[in-house]
Amino acid sequence: MKEWYEKIRSANSVEDLENIRISIFGKKGILAEQFEKMKAVPNEEKASFAKELNTHKGELTSLFNEQKIIIQTKELQEAMKAEAIDVSLFSTTSRKGALHPVMETMDRIVEYFSSMNFSVETGPMVEDDFHNFEALNLPKYHPARDMQDTFYFKDEMLLRTHTSPVQIRTMLHTKPPIRMIAPGAVFRRDYDLTHTPMFHQVEGLLVDETGKVSFANLKYILEDFLKYMFGDVEVRFRPSFFPFTEPSAEADISCIFCKGEGCRVCSHTGWLEVLGCGIVDPNVFKAVDYEDVSGYAFGLGVERFAMLIHHIGDLRSLFEGDVRLLEQFQ
Ligand code: PHE
């Protein structure tokens, strides 16, 4: 009998155990065999023989049940291990999308000015001559129109060359004071390393009562904004010209690549030109029937910012839709 206890203990699988069950407890198993032998046992020994046999039967049964649980647990654990799914494995088929670097940069710019309580305004991309030029102090045949190579349609319609017409539209339907930005696509006939026929600008305009808006206000917010975008940079303002502002200036930041030492990106000047700005020309206010107001305005190219922030050499690569480039901005 002893060897059967051993056999049960050493069973390794459910299958093993099932064979052992049949050979012990089955119809032709050893227990049946032993009970069969009882017939030949003398009457006076029958009781003790049967008692011993029943004890064995009881012990074998409980040992068998214990072993069954041990094996089942072990097999279940092995199966779970074998069938486990590694949820941390990378899939080879799906690619993660990301915001286009131009849109991401635009979002950051909008975020800054929204936090300064500027409202976000929009306008049409197909504009008329009045909003894009005339009202912005750019009369017909004015040489300054050449600054912006324009795509024309019939009937004095055109693709807007800047976001400044949104200033005009906003002033025409809102009373001062105004504090707005206008992000959006603009169009010019231009195509090289740093120019594409479509690009994005963010326009800014602030208008309040005469005497309430100064160049110092403009300098302050633009300096703060440029530091928000580019980190710890120096900002300088250079006199410039725009027909719709007087005085006008261009803002430069100290080169973020060479820290002002002079390098290829800043053409060895130590400075990077980043935006245009100025005090709104009185002729612009005249065109929208605003009286007794003063204001400042600024405009910047979003692609230029994105190129500087991400160190992109060729502007055109931003619009070729090559996923190998775009994937780098995740
Ligand atoms: N509209 C100008 C441009 O496209 C930028 C600008 C806007 C300059 C507002 C001054 C004030 O170049």
Coordinates of C-alpha atoms in Angstrom, one line a residue, residues 1-11 17 20-26 29-35 51-69:
M1 CA 0.0 0.0 0.0
K2 CA 2.8 2.4 0.9
E3 CA 3.9 2.8 -2.7
W4 CA 0.5 4.1 -3.6
Y5 CA 0.8 7.0 -1.2
E6 CA 4.2 7.7 -2.9
K7 CA 2.7 7.5 -6.3
I8 CA 0.0 10.0 -5.5
R9 CA 2.5 12.4 -4.0
S10 CA 4.8 12.2 -7.0
A11 CA 2.0 12.7 -9.6
L17 CA -3.3 11.7 -11.4
I20 CA -3.5 6.8 -10.6
R21 CA -7.1 7.4 -9.6
I22 CA -8.2 4.6 -11.9
S23 CA -5.6 2.2 -10.7
I24 CA -6.4 2.8 -7.0
F25 CA -10.1 3.7 -6.9
G26 CA -11.3 2.2 -10.2
G29 CA -8.2 -0.9 -9.0
I30 CA -6.2 -2.0 -6.0
L31 CA -8.8 -1.1 -3.4
A32 CA -11.4 -3.2 -5.3
E33 CA -8.8 -5.9 -5.5
Q34 CA -8.2 -5.8 -1.7
F35 CA -11.9 -5.8 -0.9
K51 CA -11.1 -1.6 9.2
E52 CA -7.5 -1.3 8.0
L53 CA -8.6 -1.3 4.4
N54 CA -11.2 1.5 5.1
T55 CA -8.6 3.6 6.9
H56 CA -6.3 3.3 3.9
K57 CA -9.1 4.1 1.6
G58 CA -9.9 7.3 3.6
E59 CA -6.3 8.4 3.8
L60 CA -5.7 7.7 0.1
T61 CA -8.8 9.6 -0.8
S62 CA -7.8 12.7 1.2
L63 CA -4.2 12.6 0.0
F64 CA -5.6 12.2 -3.6
N65 CA -7.8 15.3 -3.2
E66 CA -5.0 17.4 -1.7
Q67 CA -2.6 16.4 -4.5
K68 CA -5.3 17.2 -7.1
I69 CA -5.6 20.8 -5.7

